[in-house]
mmCIF file of C-alpha atoms in Angstrom:
data_model
loop_
_atom_site.group_PDB
_atom_site.id
_atom_site.type_symbol
_atom_site.label_atom_id
_atom_site.label_comp_id
_atom_site.label_asym_id
_atom_site.label_seq_id
_atom_site.Cartn_x
_atom_site.Cartn_y
_atom_site.Cartn_z
ATOM 1 C CA UNK A 204 40.635 -41.316 32.971
ATOM 2 C CA UNK A 205 39.001 -40.666 29.893
ATOM 3 C CA UNK A 206 38.758 -36.380 30.000
ATOM 4 C CA UNK A 207 36.264 -34.569 28.251
ATOM 5 C CA UNK A 208 37.505 -31.376 26.915
ATOM 6 C CA UNK A 209 35.768 -28.673 25.164
ATOM 7 C CA UNK A 210 38.667 -27.184 23.220
ATOM 8 C CA UNK A 211 38.189 -23.557 22.159
ATOM 9 C CA UNK A 212 40.858 -21.316 19.986
ATOM 10 C CA UNK A 213 38.618 -18.326 19.341
ATOM 11 C CA UNK A 214 37.149 -19.607 15.912
ATOM 12 C CA UNK A 215 36.302 -23.041 16.655
ATOM 13 C CA UNK A 216 34.387 -25.085 19.584
ATOM 14 C CA UNK A 217 35.378 -28.636 19.544
ATOM 15 C CA UNK A 218 34.318 -31.461 22.045
ATOM 16 C CA UNK A 219 37.245 -33.670 22.257
ATOM 17 C CA UNK A 220 38.799 -36.831 24.442
ATOM 18 C CA UNK A 221 42.049 -37.344 25.916
ATOM 19 C CA UNK A 222 42.823 -40.555 27.908
ATOM 20 C CA UNK A 223 44.761 -39.690 31.216
ATOM 21 C CA UNK A 224 46.446 -42.825 32.643
ATOM 22 C CA UNK A 225 47.088 -42.723 36.514
ATOM 23 C CA UNK A 226 50.960 -42.820 35.853
ATOM 24 C CA UNK A 227 50.429 -39.910 33.593
ATOM 25 C CA UNK A 228 48.555 -37.889 36.193
ATOM 26 C CA UNK A 229 50.948 -38.776 38.771
ATOM 27 C CA UNK A 230 53.745 -37.463 36.723
ATOM 28 C CA UNK A 231 52.122 -33.933 36.007
ATOM 29 C CA UNK A 232 50.861 -33.635 39.719
ATOM 30 C CA UNK A 233 54.510 -34.229 41.089
ATOM 31 C CA UNK A 234 56.478 -31.916 38.346
ATOM 32 C CA UNK A 235 53.653 -29.381 37.278
ATOM 33 C CA UNK A 236 54.639 -25.828 38.886
ATOM 34 C CA UNK A 237 57.598 -26.788 40.920
ATOM 35 C CA UNK A 238 59.528 -23.510 40.254
ATOM 36 C CA UNK A 239 62.395 -24.209 38.644
ATOM 37 C CA UNK A 240 63.022 -28.169 38.619
ATOM 38 C CA UNK A 241 62.038 -31.103 40.849
ATOM 39 C CA UNK A 242 65.333 -32.120 42.734
ATOM 40 C CA UNK A 243 65.907 -34.744 45.416
ATOM 41 C CA UNK A 244 65.326 -31.947 47.978
ATOM 42 C CA UNK A 245 61.763 -32.355 47.277
ATOM 43 C CA UNK A 246 61.796 -35.899 46.657
ATOM 44 C CA UNK A 247 59.998 -36.476 50.383
ATOM 45 C CA UNK A 248 57.442 -33.675 49.793
ATOM 46 C CA UNK A 249 56.705 -35.418 45.913
ATOM 47 C CA UNK A 250 56.116 -38.795 47.354
ATOM 48 C CA UNK A 251 54.484 -37.466 50.269
ATOM 49 C CA UNK A 252 52.226 -35.989 48.102
ATOM 50 C CA UNK A 253 51.637 -38.921 46.312
ATOM 51 C CA UNK A 254 50.732 -41.006 49.666
ATOM 52 C CA UNK A 255 48.630 -38.179 51.007
ATOM 53 C CA UNK A 256 46.411 -37.497 48.077
ATOM 54 C CA UNK A 257 46.237 -41.254 47.366
ATOM 55 C CA UNK A 258 42.488 -41.423 48.485
ATOM 56 C CA UNK A 259 41.671 -39.272 46.169
ATOM 57 C CA UNK A 260 42.996 -41.206 43.260
ATOM 58 C CA UNK A 261 41.647 -44.745 43.475
ATOM 59 C CA UNK A 262 41.817 -46.904 41.110
ATOM 60 C CA UNK A 263 38.336 -47.783 40.664
ATOM 61 C CA UNK A 264 37.256 -44.308 40.368
ATOM 62 C CA UNK A 265 40.230 -43.050 38.224
ATOM 63 C CA UNK A 266 39.268 -45.662 35.690
ATOM 64 C CA UNK A 267 36.047 -44.459 35.755
ATOM 65 C CA UNK A 268 36.844 -40.724 34.784
ATOM 66 C CA UNK A 269 36.687 -39.163 38.524
ATOM 67 C CA UNK A 270 38.496 -38.626 41.380
ATOM 68 C CA UNK A 271 37.596 -40.110 44.701
ATOM 69 C CA UNK A 272 35.868 -38.697 47.552
ATOM 70 C CA UNK A 273 37.685 -39.573 50.837
ATOM 71 C CA UNK A 274 35.852 -41.471 53.564
ATOM 72 C CA UNK A 275 34.019 -39.492 56.135
ATOM 73 C CA UNK A 276 36.358 -40.020 58.632
ATOM 74 C CA UNK A 277 39.260 -38.437 56.288
ATOM 75 C CA UNK A 278 37.271 -35.596 55.146
ATOM 76 C CA UNK A 279 38.272 -31.919 55.010
ATOM 77 C CA UNK A 280 36.758 -29.666 52.492
ATOM 78 C CA UNK A 281 39.911 -27.511 52.580
ATOM 79 C CA UNK A 282 42.110 -30.655 51.779
ATOM 80 C CA UNK A 283 39.959 -31.509 49.105
ATOM 81 C CA UNK A 284 39.844 -27.713 47.477
ATOM 82 C CA UNK A 285 43.268 -27.895 47.565
ATOM 83 C CA UNK A 286 43.787 -30.971 45.738
ATOM 84 C CA UNK A 287 41.300 -30.107 42.942
ATOM 85 C CA UNK A 288 43.645 -27.333 42.506
ATOM 86 C CA UNK A 289 46.563 -29.161 42.129
ATOM 87 C CA UNK A 290 44.670 -31.377 39.926
ATOM 88 C CA UNK A 291 43.551 -28.836 37.601
ATOM 89 C CA UNK A 292 47.396 -27.915 37.344
ATOM 90 C CA UNK A 293 48.237 -31.382 36.435
ATOM 91 C CA UNK A 294 45.688 -31.665 33.781
ATOM 92 C CA UNK A 295 46.503 -28.412 32.025
ATOM 93 C CA UNK A 296 49.961 -29.448 32.191
ATOM 94 C CA UNK A 297 48.967 -32.896 30.679
ATOM 95 C CA UNK A 298 47.044 -31.213 28.069
ATOM 96 C CA UNK A 299 49.416 -28.964 27.040
ATOM 97 C CA UNK A 300 51.522 -31.699 26.002
ATOM 98 C CA UNK A 301 48.812 -33.248 24.016
ATOM 99 C CA UNK A 302 47.484 -30.516 22.269
ATOM 100 C CA UNK A 303 50.131 -28.860 21.399
ATOM 101 C CA UNK A 304 53.098 -31.126 21.698
ATOM 102 C CA UNK A 305 54.838 -28.672 24.063
ATOM 103 C CA UNK A 306 58.303 -30.137 24.938
ATOM 104 C CA UNK A 307 58.895 -28.210 28.054
ATOM 105 C CA UNK A 308 56.734 -26.710 30.370
ATOM 106 C CA UNK A 309 57.633 -24.575 33.415
ATOM 107 C CA UNK A 310 56.636 -22.616 36.553
ATOM 108 C CA UNK A 311 55.810 -18.958 35.213
ATOM 109 C CA UNK A 312 57.201 -17.089 38.365
ATOM 110 C CA UNK A 313 60.310 -18.880 37.652
ATOM 111 C CA UNK A 314 60.593 -18.005 34.147
ATOM 112 C CA UNK A 315 59.649 -14.250 35.236
ATOM 113 C CA UNK A 316 62.757 -14.601 37.457
ATOM 114 C CA UNK A 317 64.874 -16.018 34.804
ATOM 115 C CA UNK A 318 63.667 -13.564 32.278
ATOM 116 C CA UNK A 319 64.402 -10.066 34.395
ATOM 117 C CA UNK A 320 64.960 -10.372 38.163
ATOM 118 C CA UNK A 321 63.412 -6.925 38.742
ATOM 119 C CA UNK A 322 60.066 -7.935 38.058
ATOM 120 C CA UNK A 323 57.495 -7.336 40.449
ATOM 121 C CA UNK A 324 55.904 -10.669 41.572
ATOM 122 C CA UNK A 325 52.746 -9.007 43.362
ATOM 123 C CA UNK A 326 51.351 -8.592 39.564
ATOM 124 C CA UNK A 327 48.432 -11.075 38.248
ATOM 125 C CA UNK A 328 49.925 -13.997 36.050
ATOM 126 C CA UNK A 329 49.137 -17.247 34.941
ATOM 127 C CA UNK A 330 50.290 -20.648 36.478
ATOM 128 C CA UNK A 331 52.723 -22.354 33.564
ATOM 129 C CA UNK A 332 54.219 -21.434 30.512
ATOM 130 C CA UNK A 333 54.958 -23.695 27.848
ATOM 131 C CA UNK A 334 57.738 -24.091 24.775
ATOM 132 C CA UNK A 335 56.823 -26.104 21.635
ATOM 133 C CA UNK A 336 59.325 -27.666 19.121
ATOM 134 C CA UNK A 337 57.527 -24.868 16.182
ATOM 135 C CA UNK A 338 59.320 -22.260 18.256
ATOM 136 C CA UNK A 339 55.964 -20.911 19.976
ATOM 137 C CA UNK A 340 55.311 -19.842 23.441
ATOM 138 C CA UNK A 341 52.096 -19.855 25.456
ATOM 139 C CA UNK A 342 50.849 -19.367 28.733
ATOM 140 C CA UNK A 343 48.475 -21.425 30.711
ATOM 141 C CA UNK A 344 46.133 -20.647 33.696
ATOM 142 C CA UNK A 345 44.879 -23.327 35.551
ATOM 143 C CA UNK A 346 41.896 -24.072 37.230
ATOM 144 C CA UNK A 347 40.474 -27.023 39.461
ATOM 145 C CA UNK A 348 36.784 -27.313 40.584
ATOM 146 C CA UNK A 349 34.537 -29.740 42.401
ATOM 147 C CA UNK A 350 31.771 -27.868 40.908
ATOM 148 C CA UNK A 351 29.825 -29.041 37.692
ATOM 149 C CA UNK A 352 30.779 -25.934 35.568
ATOM 150 C CA UNK A 353 33.658 -24.122 34.676
ATOM 151 C CA UNK A 354 32.844 -20.694 36.210
ATOM 152 C CA UNK A 355 33.461 -17.518 33.985
ATOM 153 C CA UNK A 356 35.701 -18.320 31.227
ATOM 154 C CA UNK A 357 36.180 -14.766 30.076
ATOM 155 C CA UNK A 358 37.949 -14.127 33.676
ATOM 156 C CA UNK A 359 39.921 -17.181 33.297
ATOM 157 C CA UNK A 360 40.866 -16.394 29.800
ATOM 158 C CA UNK A 361 41.933 -12.639 30.906
ATOM 159 C CA UNK A 362 44.014 -14.466 33.873
ATOM 160 C CA UNK A 363 45.963 -16.419 31.183
ATOM 161 C CA UNK A 364 46.564 -13.003 29.340
ATOM 162 C CA UNK A 365 48.065 -11.473 32.070
ATOM 163 C CA UNK A 366 51.856 -11.502 32.845
ATOM 164 C CA UNK A 367 54.961 -9.753 31.727
ATOM 165 C CA UNK A 368 56.318 -12.389 29.800
ATOM 166 C CA UNK A 369 55.822 -12.195 25.617
ATOM 167 C CA UNK A 370 53.958 -15.250 24.364
ATOM 168 C CA UNK A 371 52.359 -16.355 21.112
ATOM 169 C CA UNK A 372 49.107 -17.401 22.999
ATOM 170 C CA UNK A 373 47.710 -18.167 26.252
ATOM 171 C CA UNK A 374 45.564 -20.950 27.358
ATOM 172 C CA UNK A 375 42.764 -21.069 30.139
ATOM 173 C CA UNK A 376 42.286 -24.320 31.322
ATOM 174 C CA UNK A 377 39.729 -24.973 33.733
ATOM 175 C CA UNK A 378 38.840 -28.412 35.135
ATOM 176 C CA UNK A 379 35.668 -28.895 37.096
ATOM 177 C CA UNK A 380 33.240 -31.840 38.063
ATOM 178 C CA UNK A 381 36.185 -33.552 38.959
ATOM 179 C CA UNK A 382 34.207 -36.006 41.501
ATOM 180 C CA UNK A 383 31.880 -37.182 39.339
ATOM 181 C CA UNK A 384 32.897 -36.959 35.688
ATOM 182 C CA UNK A 385 36.180 -34.882 35.283
ATOM 183 C CA UNK A 386 35.790 -32.485 32.380
ATOM 184 C CA UNK A 387 37.735 -29.675 31.161
ATOM 185 C CA UNK A 388 37.340 -26.125 29.043
ATOM 186 C CA UNK A 389 40.860 -25.688 27.192
ATOM 187 C CA UNK A 390 40.368 -22.254 25.453
ATOM 188 C CA UNK A 391 43.330 -20.227 23.847
ATOM 189 C CA UNK A 392 42.703 -17.109 22.765
ATOM 190 C CA UNK A 393 45.517 -16.012 19.912
ATOM 191 C CA UNK A 394 47.873 -13.114 20.847
ATOM 192 C CA UNK A 395 50.445 -11.602 18.342
ATOM 193 C CA UNK A 396 53.246 -13.387 17.143
ATOM 194 C CA UNK A 397 56.145 -12.634 19.335
ATOM 195 C CA UNK A 398 60.106 -13.878 19.029
ATOM 196 C CA UNK A 399 61.108 -17.124 20.274
ATOM 197 C CA UNK A 400 63.616 -16.879 23.320
ATOM 198 C CA UNK A 401 65.521 -19.543 22.760
ATOM 199 C CA UNK A 402 68.311 -18.701 25.549
ATOM 200 C CA UNK A 403 65.074 -18.362 27.919
ATOM 201 C CA UNK A 404 64.814 -22.040 27.078
ATOM 202 C CA UNK A 405 67.980 -22.819 27.272
ATOM 203 C CA UNK A 406 68.050 -21.347 31.004
ATOM 204 C CA UNK A 407 64.912 -22.856 32.019
ATOM 205 C CA UNK A 408 65.738 -26.338 30.946
ATOM 206 C CA UNK A 409 69.322 -26.392 32.364
ATOM 207 C CA UNK A 410 67.662 -25.714 35.703
ATOM 208 C CA UNK A 411 65.042 -28.318 35.195
ATOM 209 C CA UNK A 412 67.072 -30.947 34.094
ATOM 210 C CA UNK A 413 69.816 -30.075 36.473
ATOM 211 C CA UNK A 414 67.359 -30.330 39.413
ATOM 212 C CA UNK A 415 66.345 -34.046 37.867
ATOM 213 C CA UNK A 416 70.149 -34.865 37.400
ATOM 214 C CA UNK A 417 70.791 -34.760 41.089
ATOM 215 C CA UNK A 418 68.727 -38.313 41.378
ATOM 216 C CA UNK A 419 71.448 -39.562 39.587
ATOM 217 C CA UNK A 420 74.104 -38.005 41.580
ATOM 218 C CA UNK A 421 72.369 -39.297 44.605
ATOM 219 C CA UNK A 422 72.394 -42.780 43.065
ATOM 220 C CA UNK A 423 76.039 -42.535 42.208
ATOM 221 C CA UNK A 424 76.975 -41.131 45.574
ATOM 222 C CA UNK A 425 75.633 -43.808 47.653
ATOM 223 C CA UNK A 426 75.955 -46.644 45.002
ATOM 224 C CA UNK A 427 72.271 -47.219 44.972
ATOM 225 C CA UNK A 428 70.601 -49.498 42.468
ATOM 226 C CA UNK A 429 69.059 -48.378 39.174
ATOM 227 C CA UNK A 430 67.922 -50.059 35.772
ATOM 228 C CA UNK A 431 68.426 -49.118 32.309
ATOM 229 C CA UNK A 432 65.766 -49.431 29.852
ATOM 230 C CA UNK A 433 64.822 -48.678 25.971
ATOM 231 C CA UNK A 434 61.839 -46.934 24.685
ATOM 232 C CA UNK A 435 61.545 -46.193 21.031
ATOM 233 C CA UNK A 436 65.362 -46.163 20.308
ATOM 234 C CA UNK A 437 66.184 -44.245 23.567
ATOM 235 C CA UNK A 438 67.749 -45.379 26.626
ATOM 236 C CA UNK A 439 66.627 -44.061 30.030
ATOM 237 C CA UNK A 440 67.345 -44.653 33.556
ATOM 238 C CA UNK A 441 64.693 -46.526 35.976
ATOM 239 C CA UNK A 442 64.989 -45.608 39.472
ATOM 240 C CA UNK A 443 63.092 -46.750 42.634
ATOM 241 C CA UNK A 444 61.851 -43.635 44.323
ATOM 242 C CA UNK A 445 60.427 -45.322 47.346
ATOM 243 C CA UNK A 446 63.778 -47.329 47.845
ATOM 244 C CA UNK A 447 65.950 -43.914 46.917
ATOM 245 C CA UNK A 448 64.170 -41.982 49.708
ATOM 246 C CA UNK A 449 64.251 -45.028 52.459
ATOM 247 C CA UNK A 450 60.735 -45.917 51.908
ATOM 248 C CA UNK A 451 61.858 -49.529 50.927
ATOM 249 C CA UNK A 452 60.939 -51.031 54.488
ATOM 250 C CA UNK A 453 57.703 -48.909 54.565
ATOM 251 C CA UNK A 454 56.300 -50.460 51.349
ATOM 252 C CA UNK A 455 57.290 -54.127 52.276
ATOM 253 C CA UNK A 456 55.444 -53.604 55.630
ATOM 254 C CA UNK A 457 52.294 -52.339 53.415
ATOM 255 C CA UNK A 458 52.529 -55.071 50.848
ATOM 256 C CA UNK A 459 49.342 -53.536 48.965
ATOM 257 C CA UNK A 460 51.268 -50.224 47.984
ATOM 258 C CA UNK A 461 52.281 -49.571 44.613
ATOM 259 C CA UNK A 462 55.868 -48.590 43.954
ATOM 260 C CA UNK A 463 56.714 -45.362 42.149
ATOM 261 C CA UNK A 464 59.523 -45.551 39.572
ATOM 262 C CA UNK A 465 61.026 -42.272 37.965
ATOM 263 C CA UNK A 466 62.212 -42.663 34.358
ATOM 264 C CA UNK A 467 65.101 -40.231 33.175
ATOM 265 C CA UNK A 468 66.935 -39.702 29.908
ATOM 266 C CA UNK A 469 70.340 -41.766 29.862
ATOM 267 C CA UNK A 470 71.821 -38.308 28.385
ATOM 268 C CA UNK A 471 70.375 -36.014 31.514
ATOM 269 C CA UNK A 472 73.721 -34.841 31.947
ATOM 270 C CA UNK A 473 73.964 -33.341 28.830
ATOM 271 C CA UNK A 474 70.607 -31.835 29.079
ATOM 272 C CA UNK A 475 71.298 -30.497 32.537
ATOM 273 C CA UNK A 476 74.961 -28.940 31.280
ATOM 274 C CA UNK A 477 73.493 -27.186 28.011
ATOM 275 C CA UNK A 478 69.511 -27.136 28.306
ATOM 276 C CA UNK A 479 67.510 -28.032 25.053
ATOM 277 C CA UNK A 480 67.655 -25.928 21.973
ATOM 278 C CA UNK A 481 65.246 -25.741 19.140
ATOM 279 C CA UNK A 482 66.569 -28.864 17.600
ATOM 280 C CA UNK A 483 65.435 -31.201 20.384
ATOM 281 C CA UNK A 484 61.954 -32.871 19.459
ATOM 282 C CA UNK A 485 59.361 -33.383 21.743
ATOM 283 C CA UNK A 486 59.757 -37.410 23.006
ATOM 284 C CA UNK A 487 56.344 -38.736 21.690
ATOM 285 C CA UNK A 488 54.993 -42.188 22.303
ATOM 286 C CA UNK A 489 51.702 -43.694 22.931
ATOM 287 C CA UNK A 490 51.535 -45.625 26.451
ATOM 288 C CA UNK A 491 49.440 -48.463 25.104
ATOM 289 C CA UNK A 492 52.748 -49.324 22.604
ATOM 290 C CA UNK A 493 54.413 -50.940 25.746
ATOM 291 C CA UNK A 494 53.652 -53.905 28.096
ATOM 292 C CA UNK A 495 53.188 -51.590 31.009
ATOM 293 C CA UNK A 496 49.777 -50.174 30.145
ATOM 294 C CA UNK A 497 48.371 -47.387 31.978
ATOM 295 C CA UNK A 498 50.845 -47.958 34.655
ATOM 296 C CA UNK A 499 53.530 -46.308 32.504
ATOM 297 C CA UNK A 500 53.911 -42.842 30.934
ATOM 298 C CA UNK A 501 56.441 -40.928 29.464
ATOM 299 C CA UNK A 502 56.237 -37.140 28.840
ATOM 300 C CA UNK A 503 57.210 -34.898 25.926
ATOM 301 C CA UNK A 504 60.126 -33.715 28.266
ATOM 302 C CA UNK A 505 61.259 -37.282 28.641
ATOM 303 C CA UNK A 506 60.392 -37.609 32.001
ATOM 304 C CA UNK A 507 58.514 -40.447 32.965
ATOM 305 C CA UNK A 508 56.912 -42.528 35.609
ATOM 306 C CA UNK A 509 56.161 -46.366 35.951
ATOM 307 C CA UNK A 510 53.780 -47.696 38.564
ATOM 308 C CA UNK A 511 54.853 -51.181 39.674
ATOM 309 C CA UNK A 512 51.803 -52.924 41.422
ATOM 310 C CA UNK A 513 52.949 -55.270 44.442
#
């Protein structure tokens, strides 16, 4: 999908384009905003989301830069609005990595709990918070609309600046026209410089990678199969999620169903134990450098998705 993005940082307005593969969208759809961390406890829910929302992600439509309208027999306006909201959050997470090369994003409410357990969760707040390799922190308010306009951007920007956590700047990421030609307004009004909270980053990333490390623990516990692979000089696990959650027979019955594999760094146990420090750089790789093409995506946080076509 070729995303048309209007980027505004308060002083300049640019028209940009970013290519988001289907594998990239699935990664961000499945993980963005999952509280502290994805985990094996959420595996069925994540795979269920992939299967449940597959009518909105038909390959032909996705490659023509928009999401799919389900057939009339499956059409539900409430469900479509829910998917649009999830898609908006996934796109916001994806663009935060592409535009600012952030190395980690997490649910804003989870960061609030980690920062101060006495915060009131009834107050307005953005959706996500992100941390960059140059020691900046920013908040992200995300929206996803079926309509052909982004609505009131001043209102969305105000929402992005709400919340109690100190940030360098905040982003309003509003995706719209999702079922005709996906577009996004990405606005980032600057705030005052704040001190980078490395302890918060370490605590959040320990939770994040601990949740993901539970996939490795499950494999070891039940002697499940996994493969290793090397990307840009670093080694990774390759885990068949369908096989891990017992969908293997289901996949064999529906031979046309694509398999989804989770890519995890081989040193994930170290990240789970210590979190990531400011010395850990985001993992930057272009998907088209590997033979997997659009079916492969690895994020700046070293978590990836590989789609194997049946």
